[in-house]
Amino acid sequence: MMNMVRKIRVLLAKPGLDGHDRGVKVVARALRDAGMEVIYTGLHKSSEQVVEAALQEDVDVIGLSSLSGAHMALFPRVMELLKENEMIDDTLVVAGGIIPDVDIPKLNEIGIKGIFGPGTDTAAIIDFIKSNLKRSL
Amino acid sequence: MTSKIDKSDELPRDEKTNSLADIKRKRLEWEERYDKSVKKHPEHQGKFLTTSSKLINPLYDPTDLPPTWNYSTDLGYPSSFPFTRGVQPTMYRGRLWTMRQFAGFGGAEETNKRFKFLLANGMTGLSVAFHLPTIYGRESDHPMSLGEVGKLGVAIDTLKDMEILFDGIPLDKVTTSMTINAPASILLAMYIAVAEKQGVRSDQIGGTIQNDILKEYIAQKSYIFPPKPSMRIIMDIIKYCSTHVPRWNTISISGYHIREAGSTAVQELAFTLVDGLEYVKWAVDAGLDIDDFAPRLSFFFNSHNDLFEEIAKYRAARRIWARHIKKYQPKNPRSFWLRFHTQTAGCSLTAQQPQINVVRTTIQALAAVLGGTQSLHTNSLDEALALPSEEAVEIALRTQQIIAHESGVTNTIDPLAGSYFVEALTNEMEEEVEEYFTKITQLGGVIPAIEKGFFQLEIANAAYQYQKEIEENQRIIVGVNEYSTGDEIKVPLLQVDEEVAKRQIERLHQTKKERDNDAVRIALENIRKAAEGTDNLMPPILEAVKAYASVGEICDILREVFGEWKGDTLI
């Protein structure tokens, strides 16, 4: 019998004013090629808009991309809003971009555990998502 | 001078010896030996590709140049049509390129200090990076500015910040490049106002604003307004500068960001040049004479890892530009010149083993110099991790100085001309660019192609292809998918103090309290009137910045009149 498990739904988001979208677009295609349903917010979204989109699209995963150095202001805000909307327990949040090592423990602490910097193999991101989903398919 | 090399044994004195037929015969003989050898010892790669995934032949010879290829018409001499060999008659023997390191972070005080450090170390021109809120025309205390203040560049809200940024730097002695696009007119107005306060007239200042909005829709994405009103703002700047700021480069037509977004070398070249030709068309349609503005257009290219591909790109760029500008029949030879700034490829830098980025940057900088660049920024080794530290910036600047003074490559002009490989690549580059021009014309031109997402998808395809090649090990990136070491070497990183945002917002509030708010209101209304009509926007913008109106306030007025560009969500 065919496996009827639904596709993993992923929202890829660019919070803040950062316009670097090469990485997020490459990841979008890689996840899509790996069989996931990918929704991309486009650029220049506020944390509120990101969480609103995640709610509307009922996603399993949110991928946050930031290369402008604003991640320590924006990512915690997204996590706060997820908590307020009671989405935090079934949404896996991962992040990518330029995130200095010193910030990683702080992001881990607020629940962002998959952090992927420059040079990451897209297979590593796919594996991480598949084995860390917070709700069943 | 007669040669002392005796070739009498090898070359019978027969005039047919150097004929194409003879070369083709010898080539076939070599190919036979080559095939035999490959059968016995396979080559170490299945395919030999450039950084842009272009297939490279094992060897190039005169048969790789088309029969129509002609030294005089395809290369010519430096400073003569079609400028393949360079725009100046003496090139680096006359004057070296301008060493221009891009800098900006924190508040105006920090960047002012970095500028003075770089000038003291031999840098010859300033280059300002602005923080994202300035780039998007938002005040530092706007909700969207959260976390971005002073991060990717210097925070500029009002003329007050600009006065601090250039404090103690005589604006009649340096030239300044400002990487600013949608709000370019406002930052240029602030620069004119600061100069005025120093007692320097606007016709004495020199520099560049990037002001290339088309590549923002295509690649860098720091747009504010839709394409058509944006083009109108640019035309107002060109017209204003042609009479009031004649030494200012009004647009730096940029391929840099197109390449960083993942394009190939050909796409970088084609999309940049087609943007450039679009500005020319608009300016001519606006009634300007080609010679009134074309000499003030400059270009900005990337330099990636593939030495010869990059060199061919710069040579082809000059030739293609000159050939297309010729249609406008300029009288001033400078109208033909494609002058360009180069920055080494940020996207080529690895977070892994950051020290080896110095080597990558050296190769890229060498390509830019061999390609005849007019100015150069070399990236710092730590830029895949953070903004560059002072130590890293110094090494980057020293890299340029070594190429300039020790490598010997500046001793002669366009040293690679006549290389069968380089000339063949240059020709192919030109042909492939022309193919893109045709495709874009078929789509209805540059702006319709942007609206259809053509450029954006072409670039995303190339970026994904490149990533796949790395992941499938068809492409080796040292330290990433080969020769990696488990333990990474740490480098000291520049951290922007969070206090900067607090100080910046306080200064903005203070400035707003101290300024004449009636004068600001009137000035902003004048901008609105000009925007709604057809008057040049530059004079009212100049009036507003002098009254200490902020970049955010001025952009808000323009947003109300022009609307905003929403971008795309294509993947």
PDB file of N, CA and C in Angstrom, chain B residues 82 84 269-270 273 277 313 315-327 338 426 429-434 437:
ATOM      1  N   PRO B  82      36.988  49.463 -29.619  1.00  0.00           N
ATOM      2  CA  PRO B  82      35.879  49.306 -28.668  1.00  0.00           C
ATOM      3  C   PRO B  82      36.321  49.156 -27.205  1.00  0.00           C
ATOM      4  N   THR B  84      38.252  47.333 -25.521  1.00  0.00           N
ATOM      5  CA  THR B  84      38.446  46.023 -24.890  1.00  0.00           C
ATOM      6  C   THR B  84      39.679  46.036 -23.974  1.00  0.00           C
ATOM      7  N   LEU B 269      26.861  39.998 -16.149  1.00  0.00           N
ATOM      8  CA  LEU B 269      27.221  40.956 -17.182  1.00  0.00           C
ATOM      9  C   LEU B 269      25.995  41.392 -17.986  1.00  0.00           C
ATOM     10  N   ALA B 270      25.198  40.422 -18.419  1.00  0.00           N
ATOM     11  CA  ALA B 270      24.044  40.733 -19.269  1.00  0.00           C
ATOM     12  C   ALA B 270      23.031  41.599 -18.529  1.00  0.00           C
ATOM     13  N   LEU B 273      24.438  45.192 -17.857  1.00  0.00           N
ATOM     14  CA  LEU B 273      24.506  46.040 -19.044  1.00  0.00           C
ATOM     15  C   LEU B 273      23.109  46.394 -19.558  1.00  0.00           C
ATOM     16  N   LEU B 277      21.721  50.125 -20.146  1.00  0.00           N
ATOM     17  CA  LEU B 277      21.138  50.616 -21.398  1.00  0.00           C
ATOM     18  C   LEU B 277      19.721  51.150 -21.169  1.00  0.00           C
ATOM     19  N   LYS B 313      35.201  38.634 -18.540  1.00  0.00           N
ATOM     20  CA  LYS B 313      33.965  39.380 -18.272  1.00  0.00           C
ATOM     21  C   LYS B 313      34.207  40.893 -18.335  1.00  0.00           C
ATOM     22  N   ARG B 315      36.658  42.484 -19.839  1.00  0.00           N
ATOM     23  CA  ARG B 315      37.063  42.909 -21.183  1.00  0.00           C
ATOM     24  C   ARG B 315      35.837  42.963 -22.095  1.00  0.00           C
ATOM     25  N   ALA B 316      34.995  41.927 -21.979  1.00  0.00           N
ATOM     26  CA  ALA B 316      33.771  41.905 -22.797  1.00  0.00           C
ATOM     27  C   ALA B 316      32.858  43.065 -22.408  1.00  0.00           C
ATOM     28  N   ALA B 317      32.805  43.378 -21.125  1.00  0.00           N
ATOM     29  CA  ALA B 317      31.922  44.454 -20.646  1.00  0.00           C
ATOM     30  C   ALA B 317      32.222  45.758 -21.364  1.00  0.00           C
ATOM     31  N   ARG B 318      33.515  46.099 -21.424  1.00  0.00           N
ATOM     32  CA  ARG B 318      33.890  47.377 -22.072  1.00  0.00           C
ATOM     33  C   ARG B 318      33.478  47.382 -23.536  1.00  0.00           C
ATOM     34  N   ARG B 319      33.708  46.239 -24.195  1.00  0.00           N
ATOM     35  CA  ARG B 319      33.438  46.175 -25.625  1.00  0.00           C
ATOM     36  C   ARG B 319      31.933  46.232 -25.916  1.00  0.00           C
ATOM     37  N   ILE B 320      31.148  45.469 -25.165  1.00  0.00           N
ATOM     38  CA  ILE B 320      29.696  45.446 -25.408  1.00  0.00           C
ATOM     39  C   ILE B 320      29.104  46.841 -25.171  1.00  0.00           C
ATOM     40  N   TRP B 321      29.532  47.464 -24.063  1.00  0.00           N
ATOM     41  CA  TRP B 321      28.995  48.788 -23.717  1.00  0.00           C
ATOM     42  C   TRP B 321      29.301  49.793 -24.832  1.00  0.00           C
ATOM     43  N   ALA B 322      30.551  49.814 -25.249  1.00  0.00           N
ATOM     44  CA  ALA B 322      30.951  50.772 -26.283  1.00  0.00           C
ATOM     45  C   ALA B 322      30.152  50.533 -27.563  1.00  0.00           C
ATOM     46  N   ARG B 323      29.975  49.267 -27.931  1.00  0.00           N
ATOM     47  CA  ARG B 323      29.255  48.967 -29.170  1.00  0.00           C
ATOM     48  C   ARG B 323      27.798  49.410 -29.093  1.00  0.00           C
ATOM     49  N   HIS B 324      27.170  49.282 -27.924  1.00  0.00           N
ATOM     50  CA  HIS B 324      25.769  49.694 -27.812  1.00  0.00           C
ATOM     51  C   HIS B 324      25.629  51.212 -27.687  1.00  0.00           C
ATOM     52  N   ILE B 325      26.582  51.843 -27.006  1.00  0.00           N
ATOM     53  CA  ILE B 325      26.510  53.306 -26.852  1.00  0.00           C
ATOM     54  C   ILE B 325      26.732  54.009 -28.194  1.00  0.00           C
ATOM     55  N   LYS B 326      27.461  53.355 -29.058  1.00  0.00           N
ATOM     56  CA  LYS B 326      27.760  53.932 -30.376  1.00  0.00           C
ATOM     57  C   LYS B 326      26.485  54.323 -31.118  1.00  0.00           C
ATOM     58  N   LYS B 327      25.402  53.550 -30.870  1.00  0.00           N
ATOM     59  CA  LYS B 327      24.138  53.829 -31.563  1.00  0.00           C
ATOM     60  C   LYS B 327      23.618  55.234 -31.254  1.00  0.00           C
ATOM     61  N   LEU B 338      33.358  52.351 -20.299  1.00  0.00           N
ATOM     62  CA  LEU B 338      32.784  51.604 -19.189  1.00  0.00           C
ATOM     63  C   LEU B 338      33.851  51.587 -18.103  1.00  0.00           C
ATOM     64  N   THR B 426      36.254  35.894 -23.980  1.00  0.00           N
ATOM     65  CA  THR B 426      35.720  37.249 -24.134  1.00  0.00           C
ATOM     66  C   THR B 426      34.653  37.268 -25.234  1.00  0.00           C
ATOM     67  N   MET B 429      31.529  35.343 -24.122  1.00  0.00           N
ATOM     68  CA  MET B 429      30.816  36.145 -23.134  1.00  0.00           C
ATOM     69  C   MET B 429      29.943  37.168 -23.862  1.00  0.00           C
ATOM     70  N   GLU B 430      30.510  37.823 -24.854  1.00  0.00           N
ATOM     71  CA  GLU B 430      29.763  38.842 -25.602  1.00  0.00           C
ATOM     72  C   GLU B 430      28.559  38.214 -26.322  1.00  0.00           C
ATOM     73  N   GLU B 431      28.777  37.067 -26.942  1.00  0.00           N
ATOM     74  CA  GLU B 431      27.673  36.410 -27.664  1.00  0.00           C
ATOM     75  C   GLU B 431      26.550  36.019 -26.719  1.00  0.00           C
ATOM     76  N   GLU B 432      26.909  35.448 -25.573  1.00  0.00           N
ATOM     77  CA  GLU B 432      25.875  35.003 -24.633  1.00  0.00           C
ATOM     78  C   GLU B 432      25.116  36.190 -24.038  1.00  0.00           C
ATOM     79  N   VAL B 433      25.822  37.304 -23.843  1.00  0.00           N
ATOM     80  CA  VAL B 433      25.147  38.519 -23.356  1.00  0.00           C
ATOM     81  C   VAL B 433      24.136  39.005 -24.396  1.00  0.00           C
ATOM     82  N   GLU B 434      24.526  38.994 -25.657  1.00  0.00           N
ATOM     83  CA  GLU B 434      23.613  39.428 -26.727  1.00  0.00           C
ATOM     84  C   GLU B 434      22.372  38.530 -26.782  1.00  0.00           C
ATOM     85  N   PHE B 437      20.112  39.754 -24.165  1.00  0.00           N
ATOM     86  CA  PHE B 437      19.489  41.021 -24.590  1.00  0.00           C
ATOM     87  C   PHE B 437      18.260  40.721 -25.464  1.00  0.00           C
TER      88      PHE B 437
END
